[in-house]
CSV table of C-alpha atoms in Angstrom, one decimal:
chain,number,residue,atom,x,y,z
D,331,UNK,CA,110.4,89.8,88.6
D,332,UNK,CA,109.3,92.4,85.9
D,333,UNK,CA,105.8,92.4,85.4
D,334,UNK,CA,104.2,92.8,81.5
D,335,UNK,CA,101.6,95.4,79.9
D,336,UNK,CA,99.0,95.5,77.4
D,337,UNK,CA,101.2,96.5,73.8
D,338,UNK,CA,101.3,100.5,73.2
D,339,UNK,CA,98.7,100.3,70.4
D,340,UNK,CA,96.3,98.8,73.2
D,341,UNK,CA,97.0,101.2,76.2
D,342,UNK,CA,95.9,104.4,75.5
D,343,UNK,CA,93.1,105.7,77.5
D,344,UNK,CA,89.7,106.1,75.5
D,345,UNK,CA,88.6,109.6,74.7
D,346,UNK,CA,87.3,111.3,77.0
D,347,UNK,CA,83.3,110.9,78.4
D,348,UNK,CA,80.3,112.3,77.3
D,349,UNK,CA,79.1,115.5,78.4
D,350,UNK,CA,77.5,115.5,82.1
D,351,UNK,CA,79.6,112.8,83.2
D,352,UNK,CA,80.9,113.5,86.8
D,353,UNK,CA,84.5,113.5,86.8
D,354,UNK,CA,86.7,112.5,88.7
D,355,UNK,CA,89.5,114.5,90.9
D,356,UNK,CA,93.1,112.5,91.0
D,357,UNK,CA,93.0,110.5,94.3
D,358,UNK,CA,95.3,112.0,97.2
D,359,UNK,CA,95.2,108.0,99.0
D,360,UNK,CA,96.1,104.9,97.8
D,361,UNK,CA,93.6,102.8,98.7
D,362,UNK,CA,90.9,103.3,97.6
D,363,UNK,CA,89.3,100.2,95.3
D,364,UNK,CA,87.9,97.6,97.6
D,365,UNK,CA,86.8,94.0,97.8
D,366,UNK,CA,83.1,93.5,100.1
D,367,UNK,CA,82.4,90.8,101.5
D,368,UNK,CA,80.2,89.6,98.4
D,369,UNK,CA,83.9,89.7,96.6
D,370,UNK,CA,82.7,92.2,94.5
D,371,UNK,CA,85.3,95.5,93.7
D,372,UNK,CA,84.7,99.1,94.9
D,373,UNK,CA,86.2,102.1,93.7
D,374,UNK,CA,85.7,105.6,95.0
D,375,UNK,CA,87.4,109.0,94.4
D,376,UNK,CA,86.7,112.4,95.3
D,377,UNK,CA,85.1,115.2,93.1
D,378,UNK,CA,83.8,118.3,93.9
D,379,UNK,CA,81.6,118.6,96.3
D,380,UNK,CA,81.5,115.2,97.2
D,381,UNK,CA,82.3,111.1,96.9
D,382,UNK,CA,81.8,108.7,92.9
D,383,UNK,CA,81.9,105.6,93.2
D,384,UNK,CA,82.0,102.8,90.5
D,385,UNK,CA,81.0,98.4,92.0
D,386,UNK,CA,81.3,95.9,89.7
D,387,UNK,CA,78.0,94.2,89.2
D,388,UNK,CA,79.5,90.4,89.5
D,389,UNK,CA,81.9,89.1,91.3
D,390,UNK,CA,84.8,89.1,88.7
D,391,UNK,CA,83.4,91.6,86.3
D,392,UNK,CA,83.6,92.7,84.1
D,393,UNK,CA,81.0,94.9,83.9
D,394,UNK,CA,80.5,98.0,86.6
D,395,UNK,CA,77.1,100.5,87.9
D,396,UNK,CA,78.8,104.0,88.5
D,397,UNK,CA,79.9,106.4,88.9
D,398,UNK,CA,77.4,107.1,91.7
D,399,UNK,CA,77.5,111.1,93.4
D,400,UNK,CA,77.1,110.9,97.3
D,401,UNK,CA,77.7,114.5,98.7
D,402,UNK,CA,80.4,115.5,100.9
D,403,UNK,CA,80.3,119.2,101.4
D,404,UNK,CA,83.0,120.8,102.5
D,405,UNK,CA,85.0,118.0,102.6
D,406,UNK,CA,88.7,118.6,101.8
D,407,UNK,CA,90.5,115.3,102.0
D,408,UNK,CA,89.1,111.9,101.3
D,409,UNK,CA,91.0,108.6,102.7
D,410,UNK,CA,89.1,105.4,103.3
D,411,UNK,CA,89.2,101.9,105.6
D,412,UNK,CA,87.7,98.6,105.5
D,413,UNK,CA,87.8,96.0,108.6
D,414,UNK,CA,87.7,92.4,108.2
D,415,UNK,CA,83.9,92.5,108.4
D,416,UNK,CA,83.9,94.4,104.8
D,417,UNK,CA,82.3,97.8,106.6
D,418,UNK,CA,83.9,100.8,104.3
D,419,UNK,CA,84.8,104.1,106.5
D,420,UNK,CA,85.2,107.6,104.6
D,421,UNK,CA,87.0,109.2,106.5
D,422,UNK,CA,87.4,113.1,105.6
D,423,UNK,CA,88.6,116.7,107.1
D,424,UNK,CA,85.7,118.9,106.2
D,425,UNK,CA,85.8,122.9,106.3
D,426,UNK,CA,83.0,124.7,107.8
D,427,UNK,CA,81.6,128.3,107.6
D,428,UNK,CA,82.3,129.9,110.5
D,429,UNK,CA,78.5,130.8,111.5
D,430,UNK,CA,77.9,126.8,111.6
D,431,UNK,CA,77.5,125.2,114.4
D,432,UNK,CA,80.2,123.2,115.1
D,433,UNK,CA,84.1,123.6,115.1
D,434,UNK,CA,85.6,125.3,111.1
D,435,UNK,CA,87.2,122.4,110.5
D,436,UNK,CA,86.5,119.3,112.3
D,437,UNK,CA,87.3,115.5,111.1
D,438,UNK,CA,84.2,113.2,109.1
D,439,UNK,CA,83.4,110.1,108.8
D,440,UNK,CA,80.6,107.8,106.7
D,441,UNK,CA,80.2,104.4,106.7
D,442,UNK,CA,79.1,101.4,104.2
D,443,UNK,CA,77.5,98.3,105.2
D,444,UNK,CA,77.4,96.8,102.3
D,445,UNK,CA,78.9,97.0,98.2
D,446,UNK,CA,76.4,98.6,96.5
D,447,UNK,CA,74.1,100.3,99.4
D,448,UNK,CA,73.9,103.8,100.5
D,449,UNK,CA,76.2,105.0,102.7
D,450,UNK,CA,75.5,106.3,106.0
D,451,UNK,CA,74.9,110.6,106.1
D,452,UNK,CA,78.0,111.8,107.3
D,453,UNK,CA,78.7,111.8,111.3
D,454,UNK,CA,81.9,114.6,113.3
D,455,UNK,CA,84.6,112.9,115.3
D,456,UNK,CA,84.9,116.7,116.2
D,457,UNK,CA,88.2,118.3,116.6
D,458,UNK,CA,91.6,117.9,119.0
D,459,UNK,CA,91.3,121.9,119.5
D,460,UNK,CA,88.6,123.9,120.9
D,461,UNK,CA,90.6,127.3,120.3
D,462,UNK,CA,90.0,128.5,116.9
D,463,UNK,CA,93.4,129.0,116.3
D,464,UNK,CA,94.5,125.6,116.8
D,465,UNK,CA,91.3,124.4,115.5
D,466,UNK,CA,92.3,125.3,112.1
D,467,UNK,CA,95.6,124.3,112.2
D,468,UNK,CA,95.1,120.3,112.1
D,469,UNK,CA,96.0,118.0,109.5
D,470,UNK,CA,94.7,116.0,107.7
D,471,UNK,CA,93.7,111.9,108.4
D,472,UNK,CA,95.4,109.2,108.3
D,473,UNK,CA,92.8,105.6,108.8
D,474,UNK,CA,93.1,101.8,109.8
D,475,UNK,CA,90.8,99.0,111.3
D,476,UNK,CA,92.1,96.5,113.5
D,477,UNK,CA,90.9,92.4,114.0
D,478,UNK,CA,88.4,93.2,115.9
D,479,UNK,CA,86.6,96.1,114.1
D,480,UNK,CA,87.9,98.6,115.6
D,481,UNK,CA,88.0,102.5,113.6
D,482,UNK,CA,91.8,104.7,114.5
D,483,UNK,CA,92.0,108.0,112.8
D,484,UNK,CA,95.7,109.4,113.4
D,485,UNK,CA,96.1,114.1,112.3
D,486,UNK,CA,99.0,115.7,112.7
D,487,UNK,CA,98.2,118.1,115.2
D,488,UNK,CA,98.5,122.2,115.7
D,489,UNK,CA,101.7,121.7,117.3
D,490,UNK,CA,103.2,119.0,114.7
D,491,UNK,CA,102.5,115.4,116.8
D,492,UNK,CA,100.3,113.1,116.1
D,493,UNK,CA,96.4,112.9,117.8
D,494,UNK,CA,94.3,109.7,117.8
D,495,UNK,CA,90.8,109.4,117.6
D,496,UNK,CA,89.7,105.0,117.5
D,497,UNK,CA,86.8,103.3,118.5
D,498,UNK,CA,86.2,101.2,122.4
D,499,UNK,CA,85.5,97.6,122.4
D,500,UNK,CA,81.8,98.5,123.0
D,501,UNK,CA,81.6,100.6,119.6
D,502,UNK,CA,81.5,104.2,120.6
D,503,UNK,CA,84.8,106.8,119.8
D,504,UNK,CA,87.6,107.6,123.1
D,505,UNK,CA,88.8,111.0,123.3
D,506,UNK,CA,91.8,112.2,121.1
D,507,UNK,CA,94.3,111.2,122.8
D,508,UNK,CA,98.1,113.0,122.0
D,509,UNK,CA,101.0,110.3,120.7
D,510,UNK,CA,103.5,113.0,121.0
D,511,UNK,CA,105.9,113.5,118.6
D,512,UNK,CA,107.3,116.9,116.4
D,513,UNK,CA,107.4,118.2,113.7
D,514,UNK,CA,105.9,115.5,111.7
D,515,UNK,CA,103.9,115.7,108.8
D,516,UNK,CA,100.6,115.8,106.9
D,517,UNK,CA,99.8,111.8,105.9
D,518,UNK,CA,101.4,109.1,107.4
D,519,UNK,CA,100.4,105.7,107.2
D,520,UNK,CA,98.5,103.7,109.5
D,521,UNK,CA,98.4,99.7,109.1
D,522,UNK,CA,96.3,97.2,111.1
D,523,UNK,CA,97.9,93.6,110.9
D,524,UNK,CA,96.7,90.3,111.8
D,525,UNK,CA,97.8,89.9,114.5
D,526,UNK,CA,94.5,92.7,116.1
D,527,UNK,CA,98.0,95.1,116.5
D,528,UNK,CA,97.8,98.9,114.3
D,529,UNK,CA,101.4,101.1,113.9
D,530,UNK,CA,101.8,104.6,112.4
D,531,UNK,CA,105.0,105.9,110.4
D,532,UNK,CA,104.9,109.5,109.9
D,533,UNK,CA,107.0,111.8,108.2
D,534,UNK,CA,109.7,114.4,109.9
D,535,UNK,CA,111.8,117.1,109.9
D,536,UNK,CA,115.1,114.6,108.6
D,537,UNK,CA,113.5,111.9,110.1
D,538,UNK,CA,110.6,108.8,111.1
D,539,UNK,CA,108.4,108.9,113.4
D,540,UNK,CA,107.0,105.7,113.9
D,541,UNK,CA,104.0,104.4,117.2
D,542,UNK,CA,104.2,101.1,118.1
D,543,UNK,CA,101.2,98.7,120.3
D,544,UNK,CA,102.6,95.8,122.1
D,545,UNK,CA,99.4,94.4,122.1
D,546,UNK,CA,95.6,94.6,120.4
D,547,UNK,CA,93.9,97.1,121.8
D,548,UNK,CA,96.6,99.0,123.5
D,549,UNK,CA,97.8,102.7,124.1
D,550,UNK,CA,100.1,103.2,120.7
D,551,UNK,CA,104.2,104.0,122.2
D,552,UNK,CA,106.8,106.4,120.3
D,553,UNK,CA,109.7,104.0,118.6
D,554,UNK,CA,112.9,104.9,118.2
D,555,UNK,CA,113.2,107.1,115.0
D,556,UNK,CA,114.3,105.8,112.0
D,557,UNK,CA,117.4,108.3,110.8
D,558,UNK,CA,115.3,108.4,107.0
D,559,UNK,CA,114.2,111.0,105.4
D,560,UNK,CA,109.7,110.4,103.9
D,561,UNK,CA,109.1,112.8,101.2
D,562,UNK,CA,105.2,113.9,103.3
D,563,UNK,CA,102.4,112.1,101.2
D,564,UNK,CA,104.5,110.3,100.0
D,565,UNK,CA,104.3,106.8,102.8
D,566,UNK,CA,102.7,103.6,101.9
D,567,UNK,CA,102.7,100.7,104.6
D,568,UNK,CA,102.2,96.6,104.0
D,569,UNK,CA,102.5,94.3,106.0
D,570,UNK,CA,104.7,91.5,104.2
D,571,UNK,CA,104.9,89.1,107.4
D,572,UNK,CA,103.0,88.6,110.3
D,573,UNK,CA,103.1,91.6,113.1
D,574,UNK,CA,105.5,92.5,110.4
D,575,UNK,CA,105.2,95.7,108.4
D,576,UNK,CA,107.6,97.3,105.3
D,577,UNK,CA,107.1,101.2,104.3
D,578,UNK,CA,107.6,102.3,101.2
D,579,UNK,CA,108.0,106.0,100.1
D,580,UNK,CA,109.5,108.7,98.1
D,581,UNK,CA,112.8,109.6,99.6
D,582,UNK,CA,114.0,113.3,99.4
D,583,UNK,CA,117.5,112.5,99.0
D,584,UNK,CA,117.8,109.7,96.1
D,585,UNK,CA,114.5,111.0,95.0
D,586,UNK,CA,113.2,107.4,93.6
D,587,UNK,CA,111.4,104.9,95.6
D,588,UNK,CA,112.5,103.8,98.9
D,589,UNK,CA,111.3,100.4,101.4
D,590,UNK,CA,112.2,100.0,104.7
D,591,UNK,CA,111.1,97.4,107.1
D,592,UNK,CA,112.3,98.7,110.9
D,593,UNK,CA,115.7,96.3,112.0
D,594,UNK,CA,116.8,95.8,108.5
D,595,UNK,CA,118.3,97.7,105.8
D,596,UNK,CA,116.2,100.1,103.2
D,597,UNK,CA,116.6,98.9,99.6
D,598,UNK,CA,116.3,101.8,97.3
D,599,UNK,CA,113.3,101.3,94.8
D,600,UNK,CA,114.1,103.5,91.6
D,601,UNK,CA,111.3,104.5,90.2
D,602,UNK,CA,110.5,108.3,88.9
D,603,UNK,CA,108.2,108.7,91.2
D,604,UNK,CA,105.7,111.5,91.8
D,605,UNK,CA,104.5,113.8,94.6
D,606,UNK,CA,101.8,110.9,95.9
D,607,UNK,CA,101.4,107.5,97.8
D,608,UNK,CA,102.6,104.3,96.2
D,609,UNK,CA,99.1,101.7,95.9
D,610,UNK,CA,101.5,97.8,97.2
D,611,UNK,CA,98.8,95.0,98.1
D,612,UNK,CA,100.4,91.1,98.7
D,613,UNK,CA,99.4,88.2,96.4
D,614,UNK,CA,100.0,84.5,95.2
D,615,UNK,CA,101.9,84.7,91.6
D,616,UNK,CA,102.4,81.7,90.4
D,617,UNK,CA,101.9,80.0,93.5
D,618,UNK,CA,104.7,82.5,95.0
D,619,UNK,CA,104.6,85.1,98.2
D,620,UNK,CA,104.9,88.6,96.1
D,621,UNK,CA,104.4,92.4,96.8
D,622,UNK,CA,102.8,94.5,93.6
D,623,UNK,CA,103.6,97.6,93.6
D,624,UNK,CA,102.4,101.1,91.6
D,625,UNK,CA,103.2,104.5,91.7
D,626,UNK,CA,101.8,107.6,89.9
D,627,UNK,CA,105.8,108.5,87.8
D,628,UNK,CA,106.7,112.6,87.4
D,629,UNK,CA,105.8,111.9,83.6
D,630,UNK,CA,102.0,111.0,85.1
D,631,UNK,CA,102.4,107.5,83.6
D,632,UNK,CA,101.1,105.0,85.4
D,633,UNK,CA,104.0,102.6,86.2
D,634,UNK,CA,103.8,98.4,87.9
D,635,UNK,CA,106.5,96.7,89.6
D,636,UNK,CA,106.5,93.6,91.7
D,637,UNK,CA,108.9,91.7,93.8
D,638,UNK,CA,109.1,88.4,96.0
D,639,UNK,CA,107.6,89.1,99.5
D,640,UNK,CA,110.3,90.6,101.7
D,641,UNK,CA,112.8,90.4,98.6
D,642,UNK,CA,113.4,93.9,97.6
D,643,UNK,CA,116.9,93.9,97.1
D,644,UNK,CA,117.3,91.4,94.4
D,645,UNK,CA,115.5,93.7,92.3
D,646,UNK,CA,112.6,95.3,91.4
D,647,UNK,CA,111.3,96.8,87.5
D,648,UNK,CA,109.4,99.3,87.1
D,649,UNK,CA,107.1,98.9,83.3
D,650,UNK,CA,104.9,101.1,82.4
D,651,UNK,CA,101.6,100.8,82.3
D,652,UNK,CA,100.5,103.5,79.4
D,653,UNK,CA,97.9,106.9,79.6
D,654,UNK,CA,98.5,109.2,81.9
D,655,UNK,CA,96.5,109.1,85.4
D,656,UNK,CA,95.6,111.8,87.7
D,657,UNK,CA,96.8,111.0,91.7
D,658,UNK,CA,97.8,107.5,93.2
D,659,UNK,CA,96.9,104.4,91.2
D,660,UNK,CA,95.1,101.0,93.0
D,661,UNK,CA,95.9,97.4,93.8
D,662,UNK,CA,93.6,95.6,94.2
D,663,UNK,CA,92.6,90.8,94.3
D,664,UNK,CA,89.2,90.0,92.3
D,665,UNK,CA,87.3,87.7,93.7
D,666,UNK,CA,89.1,84.9,90.3
D,667,UNK,CA,92.5,86.0,92.3
D,668,UNK,CA,94.5,88.5,89.2
D,669,UNK,CA,95.5,91.3,90.4
D,670,UNK,CA,93.5,94.7,89.0
D,671,UNK,CA,94.7,98.3,88.8
D,672,UNK,CA,92.7,101.5,88.8
D,673,UNK,CA,93.4,104.2,88.1
D,674,UNK,CA,91.8,108.1,87.2
D,675,UNK,CA,92.6,109.0,83.6
D,676,UNK,CA,93.1,112.6,82.3
D,677,UNK,CA,90.2,112.9,81.2
D,678,UNK,CA,88.3,112.2,84.9
D,679,UNK,CA,87.0,108.8,84.8
D,680,UNK,CA,87.8,104.8,86.5
D,681,UNK,CA,90.1,102.9,83.6
D,682,UNK,CA,90.9,99.6,84.8
D,683,UNK,CA,93.7,96.4,84.0
D,684,UNK,CA,93.1,92.8,85.3
D,685,UNK,CA,95.8,90.7,84.9
D,686,UNK,CA,95.9,88.4,81.9
D,687,UNK,CA,95.7,84.5,82.7
D,688,UNK,CA,99.6,83.6,81.4
D,689,UNK,CA,102.8,83.2,83.9
D,690,UNK,CA,103.9,86.0,85.6
D,691,UNK,CA,102.4,89.3,85.7
D,692,UNK,CA,101.1,91.1,82.6
D,693,UNK,CA,98.3,92.7,82.5
D,694,UNK,CA,95.4,92.9,80.2
D,695,UNK,CA,94.9,96.1,78.0
D,696,UNK,CA,93.1,99.6,80.3
D,697,UNK,CA,88.9,99.7,80.2
D,698,UNK,CA,87.4,103.0,80.8
D,699,UNK,CA,84.3,102.3,83.2
């Protein structure tokens, strides 16, 4: 299935924003376009000293409000997670001056309970360590929320393993737990499945390490290592059948994109990826269960592809969507069932393209929000 973009004349991104408008930096995570319980989409992006947020004014758009600025002092890396209740969890790695109370590096958490509403205050989840040297050596967080609404946070620890902190059934946070592992790198992929379980895959030294649960809420245990070499910071996971996750990453050997389902053959998908993660979603296109992928190419262009779900081996063709983007692109499905692609443009603004009302996956021209 070859997606189609608007004509080249339509694809130029608009000129830079007016003076004084906050400029976003490129997201280092791909899940930053989310649909709330009221069916409105919201986009989030980092900016120096805080977070920017744009919100659809009505389900399905086309108009948006924003950007709104929310302070996030000292937060160096931000990720998002959303549970079945629609709550959006913002998780960050914060670095603070030594004269302040608490660890100099900690993981922090804020929540948006409803679309368009303010964020809560940032709450510290602490640090797995108390030793000053190890405190500063933890990695950046990733997060997911299981079917019961329990937030799970994972970080690379000072020893090269993976550390987890999660919410218990009563809503209280459990202590940090060492999942072990060795030589792991930042930005693993954490996925919550429809069966209620959570699993994690992390790039390591010339291989990938994976942790799974036997039952919802159970302990995460290390599964057999995968003898492949994902580029750190590029792994994305997507549930492509009930309880089954397909992982996508930039392959260190081929320099292209790879699809891998544990227990199945690995499928090369080609592409010319940069050093960021893919965006991936599953949706119906012309009545077929399809997977849609997007990534930032090595030339800064945003590219799009689609295939029948779990049929990557039949061929994936990448289509340039036009214009440069900063960081990872994002994908979502709006209230009308249309695929929506979002990027942070070279101008630091939010740009959105929606699926056209025709057969296949064709995107309309970019609109600057």
